[in-house]
CSV table of C-alpha atoms in Angstrom, one decimal:
chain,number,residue,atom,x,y,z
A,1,UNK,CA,0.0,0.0,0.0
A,2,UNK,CA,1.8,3.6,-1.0
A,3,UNK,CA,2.5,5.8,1.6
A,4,UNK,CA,0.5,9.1,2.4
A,5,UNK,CA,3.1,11.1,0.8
A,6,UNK,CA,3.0,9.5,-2.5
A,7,UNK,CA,-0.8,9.8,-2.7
A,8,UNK,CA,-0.1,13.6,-2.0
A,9,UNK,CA,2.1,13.8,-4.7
A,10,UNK,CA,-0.4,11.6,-7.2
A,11,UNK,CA,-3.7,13.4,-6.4
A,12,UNK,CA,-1.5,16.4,-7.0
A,13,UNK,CA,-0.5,15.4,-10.3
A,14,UNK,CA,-4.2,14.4,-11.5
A,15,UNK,CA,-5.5,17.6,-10.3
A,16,UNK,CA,-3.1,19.2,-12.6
A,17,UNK,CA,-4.4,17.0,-15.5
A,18,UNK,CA,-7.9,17.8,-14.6
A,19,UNK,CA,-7.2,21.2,-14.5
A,20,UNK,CA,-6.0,21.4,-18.4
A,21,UNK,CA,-8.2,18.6,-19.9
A,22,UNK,CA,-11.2,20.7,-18.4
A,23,UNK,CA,-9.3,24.1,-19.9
A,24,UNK,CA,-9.2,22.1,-23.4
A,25,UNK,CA,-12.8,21.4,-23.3
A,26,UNK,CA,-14.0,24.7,-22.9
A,27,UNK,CA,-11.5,25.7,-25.5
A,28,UNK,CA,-13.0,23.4,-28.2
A,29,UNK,CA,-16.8,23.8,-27.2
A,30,UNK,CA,-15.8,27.6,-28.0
A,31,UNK,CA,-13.9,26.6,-31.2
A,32,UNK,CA,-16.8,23.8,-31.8
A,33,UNK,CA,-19.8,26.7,-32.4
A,34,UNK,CA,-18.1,28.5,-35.4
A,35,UNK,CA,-16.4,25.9,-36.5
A,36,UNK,CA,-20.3,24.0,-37.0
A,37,UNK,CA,-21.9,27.3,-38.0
A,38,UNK,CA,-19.5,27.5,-41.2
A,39,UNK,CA,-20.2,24.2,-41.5
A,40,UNK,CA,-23.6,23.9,-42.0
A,41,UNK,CA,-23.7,27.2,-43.8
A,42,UNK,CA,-22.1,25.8,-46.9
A,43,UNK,CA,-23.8,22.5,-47.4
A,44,UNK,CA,-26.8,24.5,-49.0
A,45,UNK,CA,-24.2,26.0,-51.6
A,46,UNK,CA,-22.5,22.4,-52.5
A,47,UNK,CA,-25.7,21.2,-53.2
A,48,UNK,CA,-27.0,24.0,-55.3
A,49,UNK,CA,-23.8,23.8,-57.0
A,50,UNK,CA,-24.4,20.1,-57.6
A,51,UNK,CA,-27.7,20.6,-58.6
A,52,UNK,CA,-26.5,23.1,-61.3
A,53,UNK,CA,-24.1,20.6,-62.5
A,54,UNK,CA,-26.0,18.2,-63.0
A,55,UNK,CA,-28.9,20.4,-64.9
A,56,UNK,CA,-25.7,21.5,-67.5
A,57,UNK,CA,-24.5,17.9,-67.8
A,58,UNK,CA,-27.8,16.7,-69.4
A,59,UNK,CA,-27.4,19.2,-72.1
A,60,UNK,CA,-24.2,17.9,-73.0
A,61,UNK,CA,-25.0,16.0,-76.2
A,62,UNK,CA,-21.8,14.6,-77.1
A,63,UNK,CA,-20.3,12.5,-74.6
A,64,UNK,CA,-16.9,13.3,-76.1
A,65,UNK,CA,-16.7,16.8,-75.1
A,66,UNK,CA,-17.2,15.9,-71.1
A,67,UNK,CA,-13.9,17.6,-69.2
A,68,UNK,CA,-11.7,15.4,-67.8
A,69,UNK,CA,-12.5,16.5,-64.3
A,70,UNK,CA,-16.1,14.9,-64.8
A,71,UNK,CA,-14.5,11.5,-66.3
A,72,UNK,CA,-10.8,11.2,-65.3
A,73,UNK,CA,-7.9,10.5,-68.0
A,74,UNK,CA,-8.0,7.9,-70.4
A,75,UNK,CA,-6.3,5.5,-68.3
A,76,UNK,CA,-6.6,4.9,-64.4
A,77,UNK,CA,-3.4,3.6,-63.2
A,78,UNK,CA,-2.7,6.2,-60.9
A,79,UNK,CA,-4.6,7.4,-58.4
A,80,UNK,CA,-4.3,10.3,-55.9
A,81,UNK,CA,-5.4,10.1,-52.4
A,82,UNK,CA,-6.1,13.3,-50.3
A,83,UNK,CA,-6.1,12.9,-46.6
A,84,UNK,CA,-7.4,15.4,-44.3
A,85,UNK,CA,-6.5,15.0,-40.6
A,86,UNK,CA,-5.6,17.5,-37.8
A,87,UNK,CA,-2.3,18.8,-36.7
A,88,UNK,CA,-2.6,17.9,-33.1
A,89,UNK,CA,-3.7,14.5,-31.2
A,90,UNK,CA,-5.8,14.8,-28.0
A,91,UNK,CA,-9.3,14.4,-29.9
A,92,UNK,CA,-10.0,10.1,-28.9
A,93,UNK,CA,-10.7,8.2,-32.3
A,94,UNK,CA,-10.5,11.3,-35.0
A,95,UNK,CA,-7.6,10.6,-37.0
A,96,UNK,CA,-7.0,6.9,-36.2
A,97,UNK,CA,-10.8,6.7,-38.3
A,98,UNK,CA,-8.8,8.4,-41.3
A,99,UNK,CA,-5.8,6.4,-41.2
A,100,UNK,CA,-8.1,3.3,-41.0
A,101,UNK,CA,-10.0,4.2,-43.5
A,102,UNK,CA,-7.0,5.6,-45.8
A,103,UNK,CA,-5.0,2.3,-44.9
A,104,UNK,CA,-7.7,0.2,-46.3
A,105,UNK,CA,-8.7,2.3,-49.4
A,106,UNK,CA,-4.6,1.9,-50.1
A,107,UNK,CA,-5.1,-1.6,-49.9
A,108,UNK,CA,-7.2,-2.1,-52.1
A,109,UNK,CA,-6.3,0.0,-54.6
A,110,UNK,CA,-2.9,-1.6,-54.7
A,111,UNK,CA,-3.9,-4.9,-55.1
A,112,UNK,CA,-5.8,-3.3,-58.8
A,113,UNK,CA,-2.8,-3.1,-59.6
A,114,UNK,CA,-2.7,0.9,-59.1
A,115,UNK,CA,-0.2,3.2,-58.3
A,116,UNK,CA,-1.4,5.3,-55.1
A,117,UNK,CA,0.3,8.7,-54.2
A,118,UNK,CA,-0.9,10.5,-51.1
A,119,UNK,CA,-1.4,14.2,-50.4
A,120,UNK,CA,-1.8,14.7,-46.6
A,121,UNK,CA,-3.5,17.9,-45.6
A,122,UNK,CA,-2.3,17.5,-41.7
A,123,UNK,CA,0.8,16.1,-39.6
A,124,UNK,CA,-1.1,13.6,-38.1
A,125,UNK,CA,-2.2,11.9,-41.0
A,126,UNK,CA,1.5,11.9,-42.2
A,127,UNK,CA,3.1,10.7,-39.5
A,128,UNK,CA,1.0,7.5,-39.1
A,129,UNK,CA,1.2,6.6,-42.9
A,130,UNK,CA,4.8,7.6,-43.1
A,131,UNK,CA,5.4,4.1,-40.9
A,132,UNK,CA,4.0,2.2,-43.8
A,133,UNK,CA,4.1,3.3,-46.8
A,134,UNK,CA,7.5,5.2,-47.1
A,135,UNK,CA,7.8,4.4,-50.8
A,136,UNK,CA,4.8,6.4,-51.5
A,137,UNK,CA,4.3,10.5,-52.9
A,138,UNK,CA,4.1,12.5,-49.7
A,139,UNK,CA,3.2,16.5,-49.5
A,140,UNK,CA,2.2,17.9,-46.4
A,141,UNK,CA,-0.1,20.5,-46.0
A,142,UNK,CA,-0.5,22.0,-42.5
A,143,UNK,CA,-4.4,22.1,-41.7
A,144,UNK,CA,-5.7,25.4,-40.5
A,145,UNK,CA,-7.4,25.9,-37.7
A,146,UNK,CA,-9.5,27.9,-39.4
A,147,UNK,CA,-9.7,27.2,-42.8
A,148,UNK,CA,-9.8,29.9,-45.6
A,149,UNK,CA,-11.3,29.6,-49.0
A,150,UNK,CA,-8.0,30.7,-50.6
A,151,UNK,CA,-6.0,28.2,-48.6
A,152,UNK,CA,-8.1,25.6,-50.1
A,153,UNK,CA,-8.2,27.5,-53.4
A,154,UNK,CA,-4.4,26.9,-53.4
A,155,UNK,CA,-4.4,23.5,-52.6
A,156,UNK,CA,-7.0,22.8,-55.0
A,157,UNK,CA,-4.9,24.8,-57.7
A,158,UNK,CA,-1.9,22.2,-57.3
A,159,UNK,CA,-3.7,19.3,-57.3
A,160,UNK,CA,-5.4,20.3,-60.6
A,161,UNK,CA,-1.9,21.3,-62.0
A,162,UNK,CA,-0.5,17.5,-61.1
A,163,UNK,CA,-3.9,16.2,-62.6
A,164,UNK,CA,-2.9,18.4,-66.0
A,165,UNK,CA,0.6,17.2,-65.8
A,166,UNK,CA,-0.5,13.4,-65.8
A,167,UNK,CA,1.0,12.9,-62.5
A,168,UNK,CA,-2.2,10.9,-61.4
A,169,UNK,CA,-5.4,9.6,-63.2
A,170,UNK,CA,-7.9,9.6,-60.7
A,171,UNK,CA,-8.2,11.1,-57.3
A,172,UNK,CA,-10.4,10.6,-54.2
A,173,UNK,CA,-10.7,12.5,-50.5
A,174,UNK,CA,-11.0,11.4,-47.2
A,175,UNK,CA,-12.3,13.2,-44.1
A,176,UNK,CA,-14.8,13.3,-41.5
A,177,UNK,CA,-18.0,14.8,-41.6
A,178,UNK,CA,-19.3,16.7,-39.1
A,179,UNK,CA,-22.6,15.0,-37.6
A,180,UNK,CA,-22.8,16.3,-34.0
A,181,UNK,CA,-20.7,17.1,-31.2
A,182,UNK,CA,-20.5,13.4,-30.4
A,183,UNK,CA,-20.8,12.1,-33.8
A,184,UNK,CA,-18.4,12.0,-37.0
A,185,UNK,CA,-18.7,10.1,-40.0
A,186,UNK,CA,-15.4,8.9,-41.8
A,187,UNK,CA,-16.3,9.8,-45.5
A,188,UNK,CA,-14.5,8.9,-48.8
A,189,UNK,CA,-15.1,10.8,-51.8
A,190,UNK,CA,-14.3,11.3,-55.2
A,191,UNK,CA,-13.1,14.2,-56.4
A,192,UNK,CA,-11.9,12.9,-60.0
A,193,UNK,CA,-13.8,12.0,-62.2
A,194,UNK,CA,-16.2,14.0,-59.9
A,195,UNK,CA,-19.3,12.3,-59.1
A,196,UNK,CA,-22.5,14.3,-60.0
A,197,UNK,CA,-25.8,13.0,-59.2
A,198,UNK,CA,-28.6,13.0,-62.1
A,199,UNK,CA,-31.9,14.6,-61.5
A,200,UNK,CA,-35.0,12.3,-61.3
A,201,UNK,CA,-37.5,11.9,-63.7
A,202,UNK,CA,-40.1,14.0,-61.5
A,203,UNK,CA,-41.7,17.1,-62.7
A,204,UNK,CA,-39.7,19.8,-61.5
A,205,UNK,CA,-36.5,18.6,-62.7
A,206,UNK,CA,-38.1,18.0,-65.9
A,207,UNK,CA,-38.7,22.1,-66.1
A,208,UNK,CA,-35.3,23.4,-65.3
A,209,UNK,CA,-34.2,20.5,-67.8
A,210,UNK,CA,-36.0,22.1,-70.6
A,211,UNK,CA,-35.4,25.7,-69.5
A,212,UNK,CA,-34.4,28.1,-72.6
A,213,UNK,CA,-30.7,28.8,-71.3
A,214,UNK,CA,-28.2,29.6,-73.9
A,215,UNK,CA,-25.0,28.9,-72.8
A,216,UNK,CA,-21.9,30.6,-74.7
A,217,UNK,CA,-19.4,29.5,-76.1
A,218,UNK,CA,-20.9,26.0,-75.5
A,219,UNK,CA,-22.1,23.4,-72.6
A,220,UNK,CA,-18.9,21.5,-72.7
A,221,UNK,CA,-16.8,24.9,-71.6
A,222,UNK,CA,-19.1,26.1,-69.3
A,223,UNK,CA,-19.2,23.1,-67.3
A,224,UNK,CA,-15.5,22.6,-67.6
A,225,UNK,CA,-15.2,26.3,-66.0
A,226,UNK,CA,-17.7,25.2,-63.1
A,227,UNK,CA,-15.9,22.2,-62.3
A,228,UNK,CA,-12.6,23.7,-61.7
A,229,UNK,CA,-14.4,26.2,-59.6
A,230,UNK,CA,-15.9,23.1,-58.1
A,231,UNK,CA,-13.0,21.5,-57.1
A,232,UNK,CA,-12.3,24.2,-55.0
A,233,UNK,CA,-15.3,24.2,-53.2
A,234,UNK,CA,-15.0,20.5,-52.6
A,235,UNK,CA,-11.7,21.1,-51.1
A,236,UNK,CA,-13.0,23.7,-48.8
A,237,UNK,CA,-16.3,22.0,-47.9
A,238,UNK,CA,-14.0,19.5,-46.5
A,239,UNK,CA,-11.9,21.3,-44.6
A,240,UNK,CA,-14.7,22.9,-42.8
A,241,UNK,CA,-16.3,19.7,-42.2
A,242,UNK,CA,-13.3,18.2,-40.9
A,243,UNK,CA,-12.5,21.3,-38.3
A,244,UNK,CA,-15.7,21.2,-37.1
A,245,UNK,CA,-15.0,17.3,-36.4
A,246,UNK,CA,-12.2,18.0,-34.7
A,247,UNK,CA,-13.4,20.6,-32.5
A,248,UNK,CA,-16.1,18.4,-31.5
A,249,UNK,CA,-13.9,14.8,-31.2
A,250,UNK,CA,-11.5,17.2,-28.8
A,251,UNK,CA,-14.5,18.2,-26.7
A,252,UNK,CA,-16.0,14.7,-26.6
A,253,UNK,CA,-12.6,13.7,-25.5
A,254,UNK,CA,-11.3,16.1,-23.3
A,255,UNK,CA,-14.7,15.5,-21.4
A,256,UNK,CA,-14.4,11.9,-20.9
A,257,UNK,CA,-10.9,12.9,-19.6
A,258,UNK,CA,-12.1,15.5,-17.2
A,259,UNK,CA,-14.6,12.9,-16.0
A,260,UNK,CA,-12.2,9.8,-15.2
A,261,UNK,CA,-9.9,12.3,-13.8
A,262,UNK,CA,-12.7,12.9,-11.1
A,263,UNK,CA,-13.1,9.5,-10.6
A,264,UNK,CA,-9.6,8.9,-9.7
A,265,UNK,CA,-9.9,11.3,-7.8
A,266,UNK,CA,-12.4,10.2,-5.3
A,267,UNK,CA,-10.5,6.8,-5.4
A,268,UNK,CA,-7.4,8.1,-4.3
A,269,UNK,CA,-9.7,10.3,-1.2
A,270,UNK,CA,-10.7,7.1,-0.6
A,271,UNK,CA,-7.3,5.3,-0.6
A,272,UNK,CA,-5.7,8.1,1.1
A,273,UNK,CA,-8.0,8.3,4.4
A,274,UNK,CA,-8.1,4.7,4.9
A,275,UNK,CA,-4.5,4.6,4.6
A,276,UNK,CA,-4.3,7.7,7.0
A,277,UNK,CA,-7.1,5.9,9.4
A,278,UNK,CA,-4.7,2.8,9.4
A,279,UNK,CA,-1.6,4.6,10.4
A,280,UNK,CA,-4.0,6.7,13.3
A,281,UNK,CA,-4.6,2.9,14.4
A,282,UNK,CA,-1.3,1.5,14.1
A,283,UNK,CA,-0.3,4.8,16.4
A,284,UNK,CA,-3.0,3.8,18.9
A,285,UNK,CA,-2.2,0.5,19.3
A,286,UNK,CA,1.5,1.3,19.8
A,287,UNK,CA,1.2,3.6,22.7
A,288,UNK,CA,-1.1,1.3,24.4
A,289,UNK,CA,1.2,-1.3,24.1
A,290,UNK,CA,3.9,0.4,25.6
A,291,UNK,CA,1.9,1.7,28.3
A,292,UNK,CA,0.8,-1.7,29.3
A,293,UNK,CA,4.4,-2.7,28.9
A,294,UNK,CA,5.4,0.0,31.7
């Protein structure tokens, strides 16, 4: 049984734990509220965008002038991987979802037969890949903490420069999307060829289908434009949806923390005063048994 001194010392030491786990709760429930307001705030535009997409896609009428954003190169051999994780830990399960996630999609692509190449937007992500797959294209992005449309503009930017060079074929993203403060959903997407979902056969699609738009010079262009302004928006959605993850993962966690700090706590109160009561006794029984002794 540890002595009353070293209880002191480790009651001491949890207190101090408690004290910044509870600090990095509040901190991320603060961070957690802007971060989820962006959020939300620009899922209606990614639809709308997709929605327009996909209205100027069914007036393309020859399948041979579709951009090569919508349907990749001619071959897919390579393929480029985009991993979004955080910069720091401390936030339970967060990035250890991506790496399982990226780990597995690597997997599988490799045993296609497919070159992979990674593009980590994060340290974290890096450093846990790094481990395994050293052969393998690395460039490291630090994630903001707040992201920035023309952070992501610029990230988007190269990426689309390496996809004109014919450094890679096809390319997909990874991140999490923001559910709740408790809840985050591991997502895999593809950004090349992009995936753009077709209107249903209902009456109101029908309408904007057959609307008399003119576009100049043709369809073919105009979409290409819009889905290199897309891609952009893609990369930023993702970012924002992966911050506000984060934000809430850290407060889930750093909660959890601040609780089983307080229960080891109480433990060690618990420890500590029946260890005090049985050194009281032992001191009792020690003076009567010298004064019966005399």
């Amino acid at each position: 049984m540890p002595n009353l001194k070293e209880l002191k010392n480790r009651k001491r030491s949890i207190l101090a734990t408690k004290k910044i786990t509870s600090a990095m709760k509040m901190i991320a429930a603060a961070k957690l509220k802007k971060a989820q307001a962006q959020a939300y705030a620009a899922r209606p535009y990614i639809e709308l965008m997709s929605k327009m997409l996909s209205s100027l896609l069914a007036r393309v009428q020859d399948p041979k002038q579709l951009p090569a954003l919508l349907v990749g190169q001619n071959s897919s051999h390579s393929h480029m991987l985009v991993l979004v994780t955080s910069n720091r830990g401390l936030s339970g399960g967060f990035n250890s979802s991506l790496v399982r996630l990226a780990e597995k999609h690597i997997n599988e692509l490799q045993k296609d037969g497919k070159e992979v190449k990674i593009y980590c937007i994060g340290r974290k992500g890096k450093e846990q890949l790094a481990r395994r797959y050293q052969p393998l294209f690395f460039h490291i992005v630090e994630a903001l903490g707040k992201p920035r449309f023309y952070a992501a503009s610029r990230i988007a930017h190269e990426l689309l420069r390496l996809f004109e060079e014919q450094a890679f074929d096809t390319c997909s993203i990874i991140y999490n999307k923001f559910i709740s403060a408790l809840s985050q959903k591991t997502t895999l997407s593809s950004l090349i060829p992009f995936k753009i979902e077709q209107e249903h056969n209902s009456q109101p699609s029908t309408i904007v289908q057959r609307a008399p738009y003119t576009y100049e010079p043709n369809e073919a262009e105009v979409l290409t434009q819009l889905l290199s302004k897309n891609f952009s928006v893609q990369i930023y959605h993702t970012l924002l949806e992966n911050t506000a993850s984060e934000q809430g993962a850290r407060m889930s966690a750093m909660d959890t923390a601040t609780n089983n700090a307080n229960d080891m706590l109480r433990k060690i109160d618990l420890t500590y005063n029946q260890t005090r009561q049985a050194c009281i006794t032992k001191e009792l029984i020690e003076i009567s048994s010298g004064a019966e002794a005399l």
